[in-house]
Amino acid sequence: MTAGRTRLANDAWEALLSAHARLMKRFAAEDVWQDLSMREYDVLYTLSKCRDPLRMGELHRHVLLSQPALSRLVERLAERGLVERHTDPADGRGVRLSLTAAGRTTQRAIGRGHARSVTRAMTAGLTRAEMAQLEMICRKLACASDTREVVLT
């Protein structure tokens, strides 16, 4: 790998992280989260995109939390009646997770406000063509970095 390519790759990575950090701070400061943290909402959102209940390991691949932290977070969401556990029919020892009706309602209510925030942030700085290009690039990076990715439906 050439020095120029290494520099460009690291500059691109730094720009991506910087944009992510700034946008996440902006979103965190908005009054859309009700009584959830952004991480709790992330779990609800991920589960809302899945047709079937997910195993904890599958959920873990889609959120930025350690396995123990995710387990504690899911426990809190279950205690609040937002997530439910199901016995895994393929493995009686395993557990699958899904949203309860209350969890789905909460996710949708918060999601509407968050979607408006995301739209404002993205359209303020990018054209439609740039947003499409960014989506394509990010999906390409995600696929290249994890071939074991679970497809959310």
Coordinates of N, CA, C and O in Angstrom, one line a residue:
M1 N 0.9 -1.2 0.0 CA 0.0 0.0 0.0 C 0.9 1.2 0.0 O 1.9 1.3 0.8
T2 N 0.6 2.2 -0.8 CA 1.4 3.4 -0.9 C 1.1 4.4 0.2 O 0.0 4.3 0.9
A3 N 2.0 5.2 0.5 CA 1.9 6.2 1.6 C 0.7 7.1 1.3 O -0.1 7.5 2.2
G4 N 0.5 7.5 0.0 CA -0.6 8.4 -0.3 C -2.0 7.7 -0.1 O -2.9 8.3 0.4
R5 N -2.0 6.4 -0.4 CA -3.3 5.7 -0.2 C -3.6 5.5 1.3 O -4.7 5.6 1.7
T6 N -2.5 5.3 2.1 CA -2.7 5.1 3.5 C -3.2 6.4 4.1 O -4.1 6.5 4.9
R7 N -2.6 7.5 3.7 CA -3.0 8.9 4.2 C -4.4 9.2 3.8 O -5.2 9.6 4.7
L8 N -4.8 8.9 2.6 CA -6.1 9.1 2.1 C -7.1 8.3 2.9 O -8.2 8.8 3.4
A9 N -6.8 7.0 3.1 CA -7.7 6.1 3.9 C -7.9 6.6 5.3 O -9.0 6.7 5.8
N10 N -6.8 7.1 5.9 CA -6.9 7.5 7.3 C -7.6 8.9 7.4 O -8.3 9.1 8.4
D11 N -7.4 9.8 6.4 CA -8.1 11.0 6.4 C -9.6 10.8 6.2 O -10.4 11.5 6.9
A12 N -10.0 9.9 5.4 CA -11.4 9.6 5.1 C -12.0 9.0 6.4 O -13.1 9.4 6.8
W13 N -11.3 8.1 7.1 CA -11.8 7.5 8.3 C -12.0 8.6 9.4 O -13.0 8.6 10.1
E14 N -11.0 9.5 9.5 CA -11.1 10.6 10.5 C -12.3 11.5 10.2 O -13.0 11.9 11.1
A15 N -12.5 11.8 8.9 CA -13.7 12.6 8.6 C -15.0 11.9 8.9 O -15.9 12.5 9.4
L16 N -15.0 10.6 8.6 CA -16.3 9.8 8.9 C -16.5 9.8 10.4 O -17.6 10.1 10.9
L17 N -15.5 9.6 11.2 CA -15.7 9.6 12.7 C -16.0 10.9 13.2 O -16.9 11.0 14.1
S18 N -15.4 12.0 12.7 CA -15.7 13.3 13.1 C -17.2 13.7 12.8 O -17.9 14.2 13.7
A19 N -17.7 13.3 11.6 CA -19.0 13.6 11.2 C -20.0 12.8 12.2 O -21.0 13.4 12.6
H20 N -19.7 11.6 12.4 CA -20.5 10.7 13.3 C -20.6 11.3 14.7 O -21.7 11.5 15.2
A21 N -19.4 11.7 15.2 CA -19.4 12.2 16.6 C -20.2 13.5 16.7 O -21.0 13.7 17.6
R22 N -20.1 14.4 15.7 CA -20.8 15.7 15.8 C -22.3 15.5 15.6 O -23.1 16.1 16.3
L23 N -22.7 14.6 14.7 CA -24.1 14.4 14.5 C -24.7 13.7 15.7 O -25.8 14.0 16.1
M24 N -24.0 12.7 16.3 CA -24.5 12.0 17.5 C -24.7 13.0 18.7 O -25.7 12.9 19.4
K25 N -23.8 13.9 18.8 CA -23.9 15.0 19.9 C -25.2 15.8 19.6 O -25.9 16.1 20.5
R26 N -25.3 16.2 18.4 CA -26.5 17.0 18.0 C -27.8 16.2 18.3 O -28.7 16.8 18.9
F27 N -27.9 15.0 17.8 CA -29.1 14.2 18.0 C -29.3 13.9 19.5 O -30.5 14.0 20.0
A28 N -28.3 13.7 20.3 CA -28.4 13.4 21.7 C -29.0 14.6 22.5 O -29.7 14.5 23.4
A29 N -28.7 15.8 22.0 CA -29.2 17.1 22.6 C -30.6 17.4 22.3 O -31.2 18.2 22.9
E30 N -31.2 16.7 21.3 CA -32.6 17.0 20.9 C -33.6 16.3 21.9 O -33.3 15.3 22.5
D31 N -34.8 17.0 22.0 CA -35.8 16.5 22.9 C -36.8 15.6 22.2 O -37.9 15.9 22.1
V32 N -36.3 14.4 21.8 CA -37.1 13.4 21.1 C -37.1 12.1 21.9 O -37.9 11.2 21.5
W33 N -36.2 11.9 22.8 CA -35.9 10.6 23.4 C -36.9 10.1 24.5 O -36.8 9.0 24.9
Q34 N -37.8 10.9 24.9 CA -38.7 10.6 26.0 C -37.9 10.1 27.2 O -37.0 10.8 27.6
D35 N -38.2 9.0 27.7 CA -37.5 8.5 28.9 C -36.5 7.4 28.5 O -36.1 6.6 29.4
L36 N -36.1 7.3 27.3 CA -35.1 6.4 26.8 C -33.7 7.0 26.5 O -33.7 8.2 26.2
S37 N -32.7 6.2 26.7 CA -31.4 6.7 26.2 C -31.3 6.4 24.7 O -32.1 5.6 24.1
M38 N -30.3 7.1 24.0 CA -30.1 6.8 22.6 C -29.8 5.3 22.4 O -30.2 4.7 21.4
R39 N -29.0 4.7 23.3 CA -28.6 3.3 23.2 C -29.9 2.4 23.3 O -30.0 1.4 22.6
E40 N -30.7 2.7 24.2 CA -32.0 2.0 24.4 C -32.8 2.1 23.1 O -33.4 1.1 22.6
Y41 N -32.9 3.3 22.6 CA -33.7 3.5 21.4 C -33.0 2.7 20.2 O -33.7 2.1 19.4
D42 N -31.7 2.6 20.2 CA -31.0 1.9 19.1 C -31.4 0.4 19.1 O -31.7 -0.2 18.1
V43 N -31.6 -0.2 20.3 CA -32.0 -1.6 20.4 C -33.4 -1.7 19.9 O -33.8 -2.6 19.2
L44 N -34.3 -0.8 20.4 CA -35.7 -0.9 19.9 C -35.8 -0.7 18.4 O -36.5 -1.4 17.7
Y45 N -35.0 0.2 17.8 CA -35.0 0.4 16.4 C -34.5 -0.8 15.7 O -35.1 -1.2 14.7
T46 N -33.4 -1.4 16.1 CA -32.9 -2.6 15.5 C -33.9 -3.7 15.5 O -34.1 -4.4 14.5
L47 N -34.5 -3.9 16.6 CA -35.6 -5.0 16.7 C -36.8 -4.7 15.9 O -37.4 -5.6 15.3
S48 N -37.1 -3.4 15.7 CA -38.3 -3.0 14.9 C -38.0 -3.3 13.4 O -39.0 -3.5 12.7
K49 N -36.8 -3.4 13.0 CA -36.5 -3.7 11.6 C -36.5 -5.2 11.3 O -36.4 -5.6 10.1
C50 N -36.7 -6.0 12.3 CA -36.6 -7.5 12.1 C -38.0 -8.1 12.1 O -38.8 -7.9 13.0
R51 N -38.2 -8.9 11.1 CA -39.5 -9.6 11.0 C -39.6 -10.7 12.1 O -40.7 -10.9 12.6
D52 N -38.5 -11.4 12.4 CA -38.5 -12.5 13.4 C -37.6 -12.0 14.6 O -36.7 -11.2 14.4
P53 N -37.9 -12.6 15.7 CA -37.1 -12.3 16.9 C -35.6 -12.6 16.7 O -35.3 -13.5 15.9
L54 N -34.8 -11.8 17.3 CA -33.3 -12.0 17.1 C -32.7 -12.6 18.4 O -33.1 -12.4 19.5
R55 N -31.7 -13.4 18.1 CA -30.8 -13.9 19.2 C -30.0 -12.8 19.7 O -29.7 -11.8 19.0
M56 N -29.6 -12.8 21.0 CA -28.8 -11.7 21.6 C -27.5 -11.5 20.7 O -27.1 -10.4 20.5
G57 N -26.9 -12.6 20.2 CA -25.6 -12.4 19.4 C -25.9 -11.7 18.1 O -25.1 -10.9 17.7
E58 N -27.1 -11.9 17.5 CA -27.4 -11.2 16.3 C -27.7 -9.7 16.6 O -27.2 -8.9 15.8
L59 N -28.3 -9.5 17.7 CA -28.6 -8.1 18.1 C -27.3 -7.4 18.3 O -27.0 -6.2 17.9
H60 N -26.4 -8.1 19.0 CA -25.1 -7.5 19.4 C -24.3 -7.0 18.1 O -23.6 -6.0 18.2
R61 N -24.4 -7.7 17.0 CA -23.7 -7.3 15.8 C -24.2 -6.0 15.2 O -23.5 -5.3 14.5
H62 N -25.3 -5.5 15.7 CA -25.9 -4.3 15.1 C -25.9 -3.1 16.1 O -26.4 -2.0 15.7
V63 N -25.4 -3.3 17.3 CA -25.4 -2.1 18.2 C -23.9 -2.0 18.7 O -23.2 -2.9 18.8
L64 N -23.6 -0.8 19.1 CA -22.3 -0.5 19.6 C -22.2 -0.6 21.1 O -22.0 0.4 21.8
L65 N -22.4 -1.8 21.6 CA -22.3 -2.1 23.1 C -21.6 -3.4 23.3 O -21.6 -4.3 22.4
S66 N -20.9 -3.6 24.4 CA -20.3 -4.8 24.7 C -21.5 -5.8 25.0 O -22.6 -5.4 25.3
Q67 N -21.2 -7.1 24.9 CA -22.2 -8.1 25.2 C -22.8 -8.0 26.6 O -24.0 -8.0 26.8
P68 N -21.9 -7.8 27.7 CA -22.5 -7.6 29.0 C -23.4 -6.4 29.1 O -24.5 -6.4 29.7
A69 N -23.0 -5.3 28.5 CA -23.7 -4.0 28.6 C -25.1 -4.2 27.8 O -26.1 -3.7 28.3
L70 N -25.0 -4.9 26.7 CA -26.2 -5.1 25.9 C -27.2 -6.0 26.7 O -28.4 -5.7 26.8
S71 N -26.7 -7.0 27.4 CA -27.5 -7.9 28.2 C -28.2 -7.1 29.3 O -29.5 -7.3 29.5
R72 N -27.5 -6.2 30.0 CA -28.1 -5.4 31.0 C -29.2 -4.5 30.4 O -30.2 -4.3 31.0
L73 N -28.9 -3.9 29.3 CA -29.8 -2.9 28.7 C -31.1 -3.7 28.3 O -32.2 -3.2 28.5
V74 N -30.9 -4.8 27.7 CA -32.1 -5.6 27.3 C -32.9 -6.0 28.5 O -34.2 -6.0 28.5
E75 N -32.3 -6.3 29.6 CA -33.0 -6.7 30.8 C -33.8 -5.5 31.3 O -35.0 -5.7 31.7
R76 N -33.2 -4.3 31.2 CA -34.0 -3.1 31.6 C -35.2 -2.9 30.7 O -36.3 -2.5 31.2
L77 N -35.0 -3.0 29.4 CA -36.1 -2.8 28.5 C -37.2 -3.9 28.7 O -38.4 -3.6 28.5
A78 N -36.8 -5.1 29.0 CA -37.8 -6.2 29.3 C -38.6 -5.8 30.6 O -39.8 -6.0 30.6
E79 N -37.9 -5.4 31.6 CA -38.5 -5.0 32.8 C -39.5 -3.9 32.6 O -40.6 -3.8 33.3
R80 N -39.3 -3.0 31.6 CA -40.2 -1.9 31.3 C -41.3 -2.3 30.4 O -42.1 -1.5 30.0
G81 N -41.3 -3.6 29.9 CA -42.3 -4.0 29.1 C -42.1 -3.7 27.6 O -43.1 -3.7 26.9
L82 N -40.9 -3.3 27.2 CA -40.7 -2.9 25.8 C -40.1 -4.0 24.9 O -40.3 -4.0 23.7
V83 N -39.5 -4.9 25.6 CA -38.9 -6.1 24.9 C -39.3 -7.4 25.5 O -39.5 -7.4 26.8
E84 N -39.5 -8.4 24.7 CA -39.9 -9.7 25.3 C -38.9 -10.7 24.8 O -38.3 -10.6 23.8
R85 N -38.8 -11.8 25.7 CA -37.9 -12.9 25.4 C -38.7 -14.1 25.0 O -39.8 -14.3 25.5
H86 N -38.2 -14.8 24.0 CA -38.9 -16.0 23.5 C -37.9 -17.2 23.5 O -36.7 -17.0 23.2
T87 N -38.3 -18.4 23.9 CA -37.4 -19.5 23.8 C -37.1 -19.8 22.3 O -38.0 -19.7 21.5
D88 N -35.9 -20.0 22.0 CA -35.4 -20.3 20.6 C -35.9 -21.7 20.2 O -35.5 -22.7 20.8
P89 N -36.8 -21.8 19.2 CA -37.3 -23.1 18.9 C -36.1 -24.1 18.3 O -36.2 -25.3 18.5
A90 N -35.1 -23.5 17.8 CA -34.0 -24.3 17.3 C -33.0 -24.7 18.4 O -32.3 -25.7 18.2
D91 N -33.0 -24.0 19.5 CA -32.1 -24.3 20.6 C -32.8 -23.9 21.9 O -32.9 -22.8 22.2
G92 N -33.4 -24.9 22.6 CA -34.2 -24.6 23.8 C -33.5 -23.8 24.8 O -34.1 -23.2 25.7
R93 N -32.1 -23.8 24.8 CA -31.4 -23.0 25.8 C -31.3 -21.6 25.4 O -31.0 -20.7 26.2
G94 N -31.5 -21.3 24.1 CA -31.3 -20.0 23.5 C -32.5 -19.1 23.7 O -33.6 -19.6 24.0
V95 N -32.3 -17.8 23.6 CA -33.4 -16.9 23.8 C -33.4 -15.9 22.6 O -32.4 -15.6 22.1
R96 N -34.6 -15.6 22.1 CA -34.8 -14.7 21.0 C -35.5 -13.5 21.6 O -36.3 -13.6 22.5
L97 N -35.2 -12.3 21.0 CA -35.8 -11.0 21.5 C -36.7 -10.4 20.4 O -36.3 -10.4 19.3
S98 N -37.7 -9.8 20.9 CA -38.6 -9.0 20.0 C -39.2 -7.8 20.8 O -39.2 -7.8 22.0
L99 N -39.8 -6.9 20.0 CA -40.5 -5.8 20.7 C -41.9 -6.3 21.1 O -42.5 -7.1 20.5
T100 N -42.3 -5.7 22.3 CA -43.7 -5.9 22.7 C -44.5 -4.8 21.9 O -43.9 -4.0 21.2
A101 N -45.8 -4.9 22.1 CA -46.6 -3.8 21.4 C -46.3 -2.5 22.0 O -46.2 -1.5 21.2
A102 N -46.0 -2.4 23.3 CA -45.6 -1.1 23.9 C -44.2 -0.7 23.3 O -44.0 0.5 23.1
G103 N -43.3 -1.6 23.1 CA -42.0 -1.3 22.6 C -42.1 -0.8 21.2 O -41.4 0.2 20.8
R104 N -43.0 -1.4 20.4 CA -43.2 -0.9 19.0 C -43.8 0.5 19.0 O -43.4 1.3 18.2
T105 N -44.7 0.7 19.8 CA -45.4 2.0 19.9 C -44.3 3.1 20.3 O -44.3 4.2 19.7
T106 N -43.5 2.8 21.3 CA -42.5 3.7 21.8 C -41.5 4.0 20.7 O -41.1 5.1 20.5
Q107 N -41.0 2.9 20.0 CA -40.0 3.1 19.0 C -40.6 4.0 17.9 O -39.9 4.9 17.4
R108 N -41.8 3.8 17.5 CA -42.4 4.6 16.4 C -42.5 6.1 16.8 O -42.3 7.0 16.1
A109 N -43.0 6.3 18.1 CA -43.2 7.6 18.5 C -41.8 8.4 18.6 O -41.7 9.5 18.1
I110 N -40.8 7.8 19.1 CA -39.5 8.4 19.2 C -38.9 8.5 17.8 O -38.3 9.5 17.4
G111 N -39.1 7.4 17.0 CA -38.5 7.4 15.6 C -39.0 8.5 14.7 O -38.2 9.0 13.9
R112 N -40.3 8.9 14.9 CA -40.8 10.0 14.0 C -40.0 11.3 14.2 O -39.5 11.9 13.3
G113 N -39.8 11.6 15.5 CA -39.0 12.8 15.8 C -37.6 12.7 15.4 O -37.0 13.6 14.9
H114 N -37.0 11.5 15.7 CA -35.6 11.3 15.3 C -35.4 11.4 13.8 O -34.4 11.9 13.3
A115 N -36.3 10.8 13.1 CA -36.2 10.8 11.6 C -36.3 12.3 11.1 O -35.5 12.6 10.1
R116 N -37.1 13.1 11.7 CA -37.1 14.5 11.3 C -35.7 15.2 11.6 O -35.2 15.9 10.8
S117 N -35.1 14.9 12.7 CA -33.8 15.4 13.1 C -32.8 15.0 12.1 O -31.9 15.7 11.6
V118 N -32.8 13.7 11.7 CA -31.8 13.1 10.8 C -32.0 13.8 9.4 O -31.0 14.2 8.8
T119 N -33.2 13.9 9.0 CA -33.5 14.6 7.7 C -33.0 16.0 7.7 O -32.4 16.4 6.7
R120 N -33.2 16.8 8.7 CA -32.7 18.1 8.8 C -31.2 18.2 8.7 O -30.6 19.0 8.0
A121 N -30.6 17.3 9.5 CA -29.1 17.3 9.5 C -28.5 16.9 8.1 O -27.6 17.5 7.7
M122 N -29.1 15.9 7.5 CA -28.5 15.3 6.3 C -28.8 16.3 5.1 O -27.9 16.5 4.3
T123 N -30.0 16.8 5.1 CA -30.3 17.7 3.9 C -29.7 19.1 4.0 O -29.6 19.8 3.0
A124 N -29.3 19.5 5.2 CA -28.7 20.8 5.4 C -27.3 20.8 4.8 O -26.8 21.8 4.4
G125 N -26.6 19.6 4.7 CA -25.3 19.6 4.2 C -25.1 18.8 2.9 O -24.0 18.9 2.3
L126 N -26.0 18.0 2.5 CA -25.8 17.2 1.3 C -27.0 17.3 0.3 O -28.1 17.5 0.7
T127 N -26.6 17.1 -0.9 CA -27.6 17.0 -2.0 C -28.2 15.6 -2.0 O -27.7 14.7 -1.4
R128 N -29.3 15.4 -2.7 CA -29.9 14.1 -2.9 C -28.8 13.1 -3.4 O -28.7 12.0 -3.0
A129 N -28.1 13.5 -4.4 CA -27.1 12.7 -5.1 C -26.0 12.3 -4.1 O -25.5 11.2 -4.0
E130 N -25.6 13.3 -3.3 CA -24.5 13.0 -2.2 C -25.0 12.1 -1.2 O -24.3 11.2 -0.7
M131 N -26.3 12.2 -0.8 CA -26.9 11.3 0.2 C -26.9 9.9 -0.4 O -26.6 8.9 0.4
A132 N -27.3 9.7 -1.6 CA -27.3 8.4 -2.2 C -25.9 7.8 -2.3 O -25.7 6.6 -2.1
Q133 N -25.0 8.7 -2.7 CA -23.6 8.2 -2.8 C -23.1 7.8 -1.4 O -22.4 6.8 -1.2
L134 N -23.4 8.6 -0.3 CA -22.9 8.3 1.0 C -23.5 6.9 1.5 O -22.8 6.1 2.0
E135 N -24.8 6.7 1.2 CA -25.5 5.5 1.6 C -24.7 4.3 0.9 O -24.4 3.3 1.5
M136 N -24.5 4.4 -0.4 CA -23.8 3.4 -1.2 C -22.4 3.1 -0.6 O -22.1 1.9 -0.4
I137 N -21.7 4.1 -0.3 CA -20.3 4.0 0.3 C -20.4 3.3 1.6 O -19.6 2.3 1.9
C138 N -21.3 3.7 2.5 CA -21.4 3.1 3.8 C -21.8 1.7 3.8 O -21.3 0.9 4.5
R139 N -22.8 1.4 2.9 CA -23.2 0.0 2.8 C -22.0 -0.9 2.3 O -21.8 -2.0 2.7
K140 N -21.3 -0.4 1.3 CA -20.1 -1.1 0.8 C -19.1 -1.3 1.9 O -18.5 -2.4 2.0
L141 N -18.8 -0.3 2.7 CA -17.8 -0.5 3.8 C -18.4 -1.5 4.8 O -17.6 -2.4 5.3
A142 N -19.6 -1.5 5.1 CA -20.2 -2.4 6.1 C -20.1 -3.9 5.6 O -19.8 -4.8 6.3
C143 N -20.4 -4.0 4.3 CA -20.4 -5.4 3.7 C -18.9 -5.9 3.7 O -18.7 -7.1 3.9
A144 N -18.0 -5.1 3.4 CA -16.6 -5.5 3.2 C -16.0 -5.8 4.6 O -15.1 -6.6 4.7
S145 N -16.5 -5.2 5.7 CA -15.9 -5.3 7.0 C -16.5 -6.5 7.7 O -15.9 -7.0 8.7
D146 N -17.7 -7.0 7.3 CA -18.3 -8.1 8.1 C -19.1 -8.9 7.2 O -20.3 -8.6 6.9
T147 N -18.6 -10.0 6.7 CA -19.3 -10.9 5.8 C -20.3 -11.7 6.5 O -21.1 -12.4 5.9
R148 N -20.3 -11.7 7.8 CA -21.3 -12.5 8.6 C -22.5 -11.7 9.0 O -23.3 -12.1 9.8
E149 N -22.7 -10.5 8.4 CA -23.7 -9.6 8.7 C -25.1 -10.2 8.6 O -25.4 -10.9 7.6
V150 N -26.0 -10.0 9.6 CA -27.3 -10.5 9.5 C -28.1 -9.5 8.8 O -28.1 -8.3 9.1
V151 N -28.9 -9.9 7.8 CA -29.7 -8.9 7.0 C -31.0 -8.7 7.8 O -31.7 -9.6 8.2
L152 N -31.3 -7.4 8.1 CA -32.5 -7.0 8.8 C -33.6 -6.9 7.8 O -33.4 -6.2 6.8
T153 N -34.7 -7.4 8.1 CA -35.9 -7.3 7.2 C -37.0 -6.6 7.9 O -37.1 -6.6 9.1

